[in-house]
């Protein structure tokens, strides 16, 4: 690819380098290599041409999304979520499995739990998104695989998740999740994720999408995790997302199980689709400044990260920050900010005085 026709790979690598610098990551070359591998055939695609693939990772079909997770002391960790793109004539899952084999080999990943549930989620002619990965850029990178509970159709999702939890020794978790998070017909399983490392802290994560939901749905959902303060969860939801219920995109809950001997979730996270609830990304940043200040944290890292990836003023579009999440419970508490590449498209800003923007 020549420099006159920038590729997705080039943009994503420039962005990951800028983000690595913002979070103080010492090994940007490893991050760049992993981004390049995750993009695969999509990497050479020129930015001036719309993508020929479908990917639900980002609103503009970019198959990778970055995020910065802050712990309660404000220490940042850089991550990415992505979906390998298939070559013509190939399947998305096949492309993803090839990449998984490469990474498993190089990083000695533990595939035991993935192997135990893969045929449940990846039947021939599976429906849904296929197979996604996330990577945490630590000195030794950490990997997670995302499976689709709707792979056998939406009606089968509860049974599929129940089955997978049983296989993983977490059978009692299902009724607890169902009671707290699946109380309404608009509540549906969205993702099923597994950490791919061996060891006691390897997690199983179950995600539920709450369509047409407001803060009170999250308040109920979080009660499945001992010790979580429902008022903290709903206050976060309202500070970031505003007072109105979400109508076009779901609020998402996740439960994480990291104690192999226990089916009690130790973490609840709430993902707020903030891009639905603001006029533009500057409004989102201002709300995040408020949240960080309340926690005694400074916004510098986030501001530097946004400067590093932005190719436009924050006020001139909406969705560079698609989601913001709060992590609560006894492990991994903190705040995560998701960052879109906007490689192919920027959603125009809405009017700040408009009725839906509540800026
Ligand atoms: N783009 C999808 C969505 O908005 C999936 C997704 C990507 C997502 N990153 C996410 C969902 C972060 C929740 C949180 O739903």
Short mmCIF file of C-alpha atoms and ligand atoms in Angstrom, two decimals:
data_model
loop_
_atom_site.label_atom_id
_atom_site.label_comp_id
_atom_site.label_asym_id
_atom_site.label_seq_id
_atom_site.Cartn_x
_atom_site.Cartn_y
_atom_site.Cartn_z
CA UNK A 1 0.00 0.00 0.00
CA UNK A 2 1.46 3.39 -0.94
CA UNK A 3 1.36 6.39 1.35
CA UNK A 4 -0.95 8.24 -1.06
CA UNK A 5 -3.72 5.69 -0.48
CA UNK A 6 -3.80 4.97 3.24
CA UNK A 7 -5.01 1.55 4.26
CA UNK A 8 -7.02 0.45 7.26
CA UNK A 9 -3.88 -1.25 8.58
CA UNK A 10 -1.93 1.98 8.39
CA UNK A 11 -4.59 3.98 10.23
CA UNK A 12 -5.13 1.32 12.90
CA UNK A 13 -1.40 1.01 13.49
CA UNK A 14 -1.00 4.79 13.75
CA UNK A 15 -3.86 4.83 16.25
CA UNK A 16 -2.59 1.95 18.37
CA UNK A 17 0.83 3.58 18.54
CA UNK A 18 -0.74 6.85 19.72
CA UNK A 19 -2.86 4.98 22.27
CA UNK A 20 0.14 2.97 23.50
CA UNK A 21 1.93 6.22 24.10
CA UNK A 22 -1.08 7.71 25.93
CA UNK A 23 -1.30 4.77 28.34
CA UNK A 24 2.46 4.36 28.71
CA UNK A 25 2.63 0.91 27.10
CA UNK A 26 6.24 -0.07 26.59
CA UNK A 27 5.79 -2.45 23.65
CA UNK A 28 3.91 -0.72 20.82
CA UNK A 29 5.51 -3.04 18.22
CA UNK A 30 3.74 -6.04 19.72
CA UNK A 31 0.45 -4.13 19.73
CA UNK A 32 0.97 -3.16 16.09
CA UNK A 33 1.70 -6.75 15.11
CA UNK A 34 -1.45 -7.99 16.88
CA UNK A 35 -3.59 -5.29 15.23
CA UNK A 36 -2.19 -6.22 11.84
CA UNK A 37 -2.89 -9.91 12.44
CA UNK A 38 -6.41 -9.25 13.68
CA UNK A 39 -7.20 -7.11 10.63
CA UNK A 40 -5.88 -9.80 8.30
CA UNK A 41 -7.20 -9.31 4.76
CA UNK A 42 -9.12 -6.22 5.87
CA UNK A 43 -5.82 -4.49 6.59
CA UNK A 44 -5.00 -3.66 2.99
CA UNK A 45 -8.42 -2.15 2.35
CA UNK A 46 -8.12 1.54 1.37
CA UNK A 47 -9.89 4.03 3.62
CA UNK A 48 -11.42 5.82 0.66
CA UNK A 49 -13.54 2.78 -0.34
CA UNK A 50 -16.41 1.45 1.79
CA UNK A 51 -15.72 -1.99 3.24
CA UNK A 52 -17.03 -5.02 1.36
CA UNK A 53 -17.57 -7.00 4.56
CA UNK A 54 -20.08 -6.76 7.40
CA UNK A 55 -18.84 -6.37 10.94
CA UNK A 56 -20.83 -5.52 14.02
CA UNK A 57 -17.72 -4.49 15.93
CA UNK A 58 -18.13 -0.84 14.92
CA UNK A 59 -20.92 1.26 13.46
CA UNK A 60 -18.89 1.91 10.27
CA UNK A 61 -17.96 -1.80 9.78
CA UNK A 62 -14.36 -1.36 10.93
CA UNK A 63 -13.59 -4.82 12.32
CA UNK A 64 -11.53 -3.53 15.25
CA UNK A 65 -12.32 -1.25 18.20
CA UNK A 66 -9.91 -0.01 20.87
CA UNK A 67 -10.64 0.63 24.52
CA UNK A 68 -8.87 1.95 27.57
CA UNK A 69 -9.69 0.36 30.92
CA UNK A 70 -8.96 2.48 33.98
CA UNK A 71 -8.65 0.83 37.37
CA UNK A 72 -9.85 2.63 40.49
CA UNK A 73 -6.45 4.30 40.88
CA UNK A 74 -6.68 5.59 37.31
CA UNK A 75 -4.03 3.26 35.85
CA UNK A 76 -4.89 2.68 32.18
CA UNK A 77 -4.73 -0.53 30.15
CA UNK A 78 -5.09 -0.59 26.38
CA UNK A 79 -7.25 -3.25 24.71
CA UNK A 80 -8.86 -4.07 21.39
CA UNK A 81 -11.91 -6.01 20.27
CA UNK A 82 -12.05 -7.39 16.77
CA UNK A 83 -13.53 -9.77 14.25
CA UNK A 84 -11.30 -11.40 11.67
CA UNK A 85 -12.66 -10.79 8.17
CA UNK A 86 -13.00 -13.71 5.77
CA UNK A 87 -11.26 -13.90 2.43
CA UNK A 88 -13.66 -14.27 -0.52
CA UNK A 89 -15.05 -17.79 -0.54
CA UNK A 90 -14.05 -18.40 3.06
CA UNK A 91 -16.05 -18.11 6.27
CA UNK A 92 -15.58 -15.64 9.14
CA UNK A 93 -15.31 -18.47 11.66
CA UNK A 94 -12.69 -20.27 9.57
CA UNK A 95 -10.61 -17.08 9.37
CA UNK A 96 -10.95 -16.59 13.12
CA UNK A 97 -9.98 -20.18 13.92
CA UNK A 98 -6.82 -19.87 11.83
CA UNK A 99 -5.80 -16.75 13.73
CA UNK A 100 -6.63 -18.43 17.03
CA UNK A 101 -4.34 -21.34 16.19
CA UNK A 102 -1.49 -18.92 15.43
CA UNK A 103 -1.95 -17.00 18.66
CA UNK A 104 -2.52 -20.13 20.77
CA UNK A 105 0.79 -21.48 19.54
CA UNK A 106 2.79 -18.30 20.00
CA UNK A 107 1.33 -17.33 23.39
CA UNK A 108 0.66 -20.81 24.80
CA UNK A 109 -3.04 -20.07 25.16
CA UNK A 110 -5.26 -22.50 26.99
CA UNK A 111 -8.05 -23.63 24.67
CA UNK A 112 -9.59 -26.27 26.96
CA UNK A 113 -12.73 -24.37 27.83
CA UNK A 114 -13.12 -23.07 24.29
CA UNK A 115 -12.88 -26.62 22.96
CA UNK A 116 -15.44 -27.76 25.52
CA UNK A 117 -18.14 -25.37 24.25
CA UNK A 118 -17.18 -24.59 20.67
CA UNK A 119 -19.54 -26.97 18.94
CA UNK A 120 -22.46 -25.56 20.92
CA UNK A 121 -21.77 -22.07 19.58
CA UNK A 122 -20.28 -22.93 16.19
CA UNK A 123 -22.60 -25.46 14.55
CA UNK A 124 -22.41 -25.80 10.75
CA UNK A 125 -24.25 -22.82 9.25
CA UNK A 126 -24.16 -20.93 12.53
CA UNK A 127 -26.23 -17.76 12.69
CA UNK A 128 -24.93 -14.59 14.29
CA UNK A 129 -21.59 -12.86 14.36
CA UNK A 130 -19.26 -15.87 14.42
CA UNK A 131 -16.10 -15.58 16.47
CA UNK A 132 -14.55 -12.40 17.91
CA UNK A 133 -11.44 -11.76 19.98
CA UNK A 134 -10.26 -9.23 22.46
CA UNK A 135 -6.65 -8.58 23.29
CA UNK A 136 -5.34 -6.81 26.37
CA UNK A 137 -1.99 -5.24 25.61
CA UNK A 138 0.02 -6.17 28.65
CA UNK A 139 3.71 -7.16 28.57
CA UNK A 140 2.31 -10.68 28.05
CA UNK A 141 -0.85 -10.03 25.98
CA UNK A 142 -4.12 -11.58 27.21
CA UNK A 143 -6.78 -12.95 24.90
CA UNK A 144 -10.46 -13.54 25.10
CA UNK A 145 -12.80 -15.24 22.64
CA UNK A 146 -16.43 -14.10 22.12
CA UNK A 147 -19.10 -16.55 21.07
CA UNK A 148 -22.66 -15.83 19.97
CA UNK A 149 -25.50 -17.16 22.17
CA UNK A 150 -27.77 -16.63 19.14
CA UNK A 151 -25.74 -18.96 16.94
CA UNK A 152 -28.66 -21.41 16.86
CA UNK A 153 -31.27 -18.67 16.64
CA UNK A 154 -32.53 -16.29 19.29
CA UNK A 155 -35.12 -18.71 20.65
CA UNK A 156 -32.37 -21.21 21.49
CA UNK A 157 -30.10 -18.69 23.26
CA UNK A 158 -31.20 -19.33 26.87
CA UNK A 159 -30.84 -23.11 26.46
CA UNK A 160 -27.52 -22.73 24.70
CA UNK A 161 -26.07 -20.52 27.44
CA UNK A 162 -27.45 -22.81 30.15
CA UNK A 163 -25.82 -25.77 28.43
CA UNK A 164 -22.46 -24.01 28.07
CA UNK A 165 -22.48 -22.92 31.72
CA UNK A 166 -23.22 -26.51 32.74
CA UNK A 167 -20.30 -27.79 30.66
CA UNK A 168 -18.04 -25.26 32.38
CA UNK A 169 -19.20 -26.25 35.87
CA UNK A 170 -21.26 -23.08 36.35
CA UNK A 171 -24.80 -24.51 36.13
CA UNK A 172 -26.18 -22.59 39.14
CA UNK A 173 -25.28 -19.28 37.50
CA UNK A 174 -28.01 -19.51 34.88
CA UNK A 175 -31.09 -19.05 37.09
CA UNK A 176 -29.33 -16.20 38.92
CA UNK A 177 -28.64 -14.35 35.67
CA UNK A 178 -32.12 -15.09 34.37
CA UNK A 179 -33.75 -13.72 37.51
CA UNK A 180 -31.77 -10.48 37.58
CA UNK A 181 -31.08 -9.72 33.94
CA UNK A 182 -33.68 -11.51 31.82
CA UNK A 183 -36.81 -10.32 33.58
CA UNK A 184 -38.24 -8.49 30.52
CA UNK A 185 -38.92 -9.77 26.98
CA UNK A 186 -36.49 -7.11 25.69
CA UNK A 187 -33.61 -8.68 27.67
CA UNK A 188 -31.57 -11.11 25.57
CA UNK A 189 -28.24 -12.91 25.76
CA UNK A 190 -25.70 -11.08 23.57
CA UNK A 191 -22.20 -12.56 24.05
CA UNK A 192 -20.47 -15.45 25.79
CA UNK A 193 -16.77 -14.89 26.40
CA UNK A 194 -13.86 -16.94 27.69
CA UNK A 195 -10.39 -15.93 28.80
CA UNK A 196 -7.81 -17.97 26.92
CA UNK A 197 -5.17 -18.26 29.57
CA UNK A 198 -4.68 -21.04 32.06
CA UNK A 199 -4.77 -20.27 35.74
CA UNK A 200 -7.11 -19.44 38.53
CA UNK A 201 -8.15 -16.02 37.27
CA UNK A 202 -9.37 -17.15 33.83
CA UNK A 203 -12.88 -15.85 33.40
CA UNK A 204 -16.16 -16.85 31.85
CA UNK A 205 -18.24 -13.79 30.94
CA UNK A 206 -21.92 -13.72 30.05
CA UNK A 207 -23.46 -10.62 28.46
CA UNK A 208 -27.12 -9.64 28.30
CA UNK A 209 -28.49 -6.84 26.08
CA UNK A 210 -31.37 -4.85 27.58
CA UNK A 211 -33.33 -3.23 24.76
CA UNK A 212 -35.48 -0.18 25.51
CA UNK A 213 -34.01 0.01 28.98
CA UNK A 214 -33.16 2.70 31.49
CA UNK A 215 -31.03 2.85 34.62
CA UNK A 216 -33.52 0.87 36.73
CA UNK A 217 -32.95 -2.23 34.59
CA UNK A 218 -29.23 -2.06 35.34
CA UNK A 219 -30.00 -1.45 38.99
CA UNK A 220 -31.81 -4.77 39.14
CA UNK A 221 -29.28 -6.62 36.97
CA UNK A 222 -26.31 -5.72 39.16
CA UNK A 223 -27.87 -7.31 42.24
CA UNK A 224 -26.76 -10.74 41.02
CA UNK A 225 -23.25 -9.84 42.13
CA UNK A 226 -22.63 -9.68 45.88
CA UNK A 227 -21.44 -6.35 47.20
CA UNK A 228 -22.36 -4.21 44.18
CA UNK A 229 -23.99 -0.88 45.01
CA UNK A 230 -27.05 -0.48 42.75
CA UNK A 231 -27.03 3.27 43.30
CA UNK A 232 -23.50 3.53 41.99
CA UNK A 233 -24.60 1.63 38.87
CA UNK A 234 -27.69 3.73 38.18
CA UNK A 235 -25.87 6.99 38.96
CA UNK A 236 -23.18 6.06 36.44
CA UNK A 237 -25.83 5.17 33.88
CA UNK A 238 -27.53 8.54 34.30
CA UNK A 239 -24.35 10.63 34.45
CA UNK A 240 -22.99 9.10 31.26
CA UNK A 241 -26.20 8.30 29.41
CA UNK A 242 -28.54 11.02 30.64
CA UNK A 243 -31.99 10.67 32.16
CA UNK A 244 -33.88 9.01 29.30
CA UNK A 245 -34.17 5.29 28.58
CA UNK A 246 -32.19 4.01 25.61
CA UNK A 247 -34.36 3.37 22.58
CA UNK A 248 -32.16 2.59 19.58
CA UNK A 249 -29.35 0.63 21.23
CA UNK A 250 -29.36 -1.67 24.23
CA UNK A 251 -27.80 -1.17 27.60
CA UNK A 252 -25.62 -4.24 28.17
CA UNK A 253 -24.85 -6.11 31.41
CA UNK A 254 -22.06 -8.59 31.86
CA UNK A 255 -21.34 -11.09 34.61
CA UNK A 256 -17.93 -12.49 35.13
CA UNK A 257 -16.99 -15.73 36.84
CA UNK A 258 -13.36 -16.02 37.78
CA UNK A 259 -13.42 -18.40 40.71
CA UNK A 260 -13.45 -21.92 39.24
CA UNK A 261 -15.06 -23.27 42.40
CA UNK A 262 -17.98 -20.85 42.43
CA UNK A 263 -20.98 -20.07 40.26
CA UNK A 264 -21.43 -16.71 41.99
CA UNK A 265 -20.38 -13.91 39.63
CA UNK A 266 -17.65 -11.67 41.06
CA UNK A 267 -18.02 -8.77 38.67
CA UNK A 268 -20.90 -6.86 37.14
CA UNK A 269 -20.24 -4.47 34.28
CA UNK A 270 -22.65 -2.05 32.65
CA UNK A 271 -22.02 -0.91 29.07
CA UNK A 272 -23.75 2.36 28.21
CA UNK A 273 -24.18 3.08 24.47
CA UNK A 274 -23.39 6.74 25.09
CA UNK A 275 -23.34 7.64 21.40
CA UNK A 276 -27.11 7.34 21.35
CA UNK A 277 -27.55 9.81 24.17
CA UNK A 278 -25.33 12.75 23.22
CA UNK A 279 -25.15 15.35 20.46
CA UNK A 280 -21.42 14.87 19.86
CA UNK A 281 -18.28 13.34 21.35
CA UNK A 282 -17.28 16.53 23.15
CA UNK A 283 -20.42 16.13 25.27
CA UNK A 284 -19.36 12.55 26.03
CA UNK A 285 -15.88 13.69 27.04
CA UNK A 286 -17.37 16.31 29.35
CA UNK A 287 -19.54 13.67 31.02
CA UNK A 288 -16.49 11.46 31.43
CA UNK A 289 -14.56 14.33 32.99
CA UNK A 290 -17.35 14.52 35.57
CA UNK A 291 -17.25 10.77 36.25
CA UNK A 292 -13.45 10.76 36.56
CA UNK A 293 -13.44 13.81 38.83
CA UNK A 294 -16.00 12.15 41.11
CA UNK A 295 -13.58 9.25 41.47
CA UNK A 296 -10.65 11.58 42.14
CA UNK A 297 -9.06 10.82 38.76
CA UNK A 298 -7.60 13.10 36.10
CA UNK A 299 -8.73 13.09 32.48
CA UNK A 300 -5.25 13.53 30.94
CA UNK A 301 -4.76 10.01 29.63
CA UNK A 302 -8.20 9.95 28.04
CA UNK A 303 -7.68 13.37 26.50
CA UNK A 304 -4.31 12.37 25.08
CA UNK A 305 -5.80 9.15 23.71
CA UNK A 306 -8.58 11.03 21.95
CA UNK A 307 -6.13 13.54 20.48
CA UNK A 308 -4.05 10.61 19.31
CA UNK A 309 -6.78 8.91 17.30
CA UNK A 310 -9.06 11.77 16.25
CA UNK A 311 -9.06 12.97 12.67
CA UNK A 312 -11.73 15.60 13.37
CA UNK A 313 -12.80 17.94 16.20
CA UNK A 314 -14.73 16.01 18.88
CA UNK A 315 -17.75 18.29 18.48
CA UNK A 316 -18.08 17.46 14.78
CA UNK A 317 -19.30 13.90 15.10
CA UNK A 318 -20.74 11.35 17.49
CA UNK A 319 -19.48 7.84 18.09
CA UNK A 320 -15.72 8.14 18.44
CA UNK A 321 -16.66 7.07 21.98
CA UNK A 322 -19.37 4.47 21.28
CA UNK A 323 -19.67 2.91 24.74
CA UNK A 324 -18.53 3.64 28.27
CA UNK A 325 -18.62 0.91 30.88
CA UNK A 326 -18.49 0.65 34.65
CA UNK A 327 -16.94 -2.44 36.23
CA UNK A 328 -18.08 -3.27 39.75
CA UNK A 329 -17.76 -6.17 42.19
CA UNK A 330 -14.86 -7.73 43.99
CA UNK A 331 -12.49 -7.91 40.99
CA UNK A 332 -11.36 -5.55 38.24
CA UNK A 333 -13.35 -2.52 39.31
CA UNK A 334 -13.05 0.58 37.17
CA UNK A 335 -14.18 2.38 34.09
CA UNK A 336 -13.65 1.51 30.42
CA UNK A 337 -13.87 3.92 27.51
CA UNK A 338 -14.33 2.42 24.03
CA UNK A 339 -12.78 4.18 21.04
CA UNK A 340 -13.82 3.84 17.40
CA UNK A 341 -11.34 4.17 14.57
CA UNK A 342 -13.92 5.99 12.39
CA UNK A 343 -11.88 4.56 9.53
CA UNK A 344 -14.73 4.54 7.03
CA UNK A 345 -17.44 6.80 8.38
CA UNK A 346 -18.22 9.42 11.02
CA UNK A 347 -21.77 9.87 12.27
CA UNK A 348 -22.51 13.60 12.04
CA UNK A 349 -23.09 15.54 15.27
CA UNK A 350 -26.69 16.19 16.31
CA UNK A 351 -28.00 19.50 17.49
CA UNK A 352 -27.07 20.17 21.12
CA UNK A 353 -30.41 21.80 21.73
CA UNK A 354 -32.32 18.95 20.10
CA UNK A 355 -34.78 17.10 22.26
CA UNK A 356 -32.94 13.80 22.23
CA UNK A 357 -29.43 15.09 22.85
CA UNK A 358 -29.94 16.35 26.43
CA UNK A 359 -26.46 17.82 26.22
N1 LIG B 1 -20.78 -2.70 18.04
C1 LIG B 1 -21.56 -3.61 18.81
C2 LIG B 1 -22.50 -2.85 19.74
O1 LIG B 1 -22.47 -1.64 19.74
C3 LIG B 1 -20.70 -4.60 19.62
C4 LIG B 1 -19.73 -3.94 20.54
C5 LIG B 1 -18.51 -3.51 20.20
C6 LIG B 1 -19.93 -3.64 21.92
N2 LIG B 1 -17.89 -2.97 21.31
C7 LIG B 1 -18.72 -3.03 22.35
C8 LIG B 1 -20.96 -3.82 22.83
C9 LIG B 1 -18.59 -2.58 23.68
C10 LIG B 1 -20.81 -3.37 24.14
C11 LIG B 1 -19.63 -2.77 24.55
O2 LIG B 1 -23.29 -3.42 20.44
#
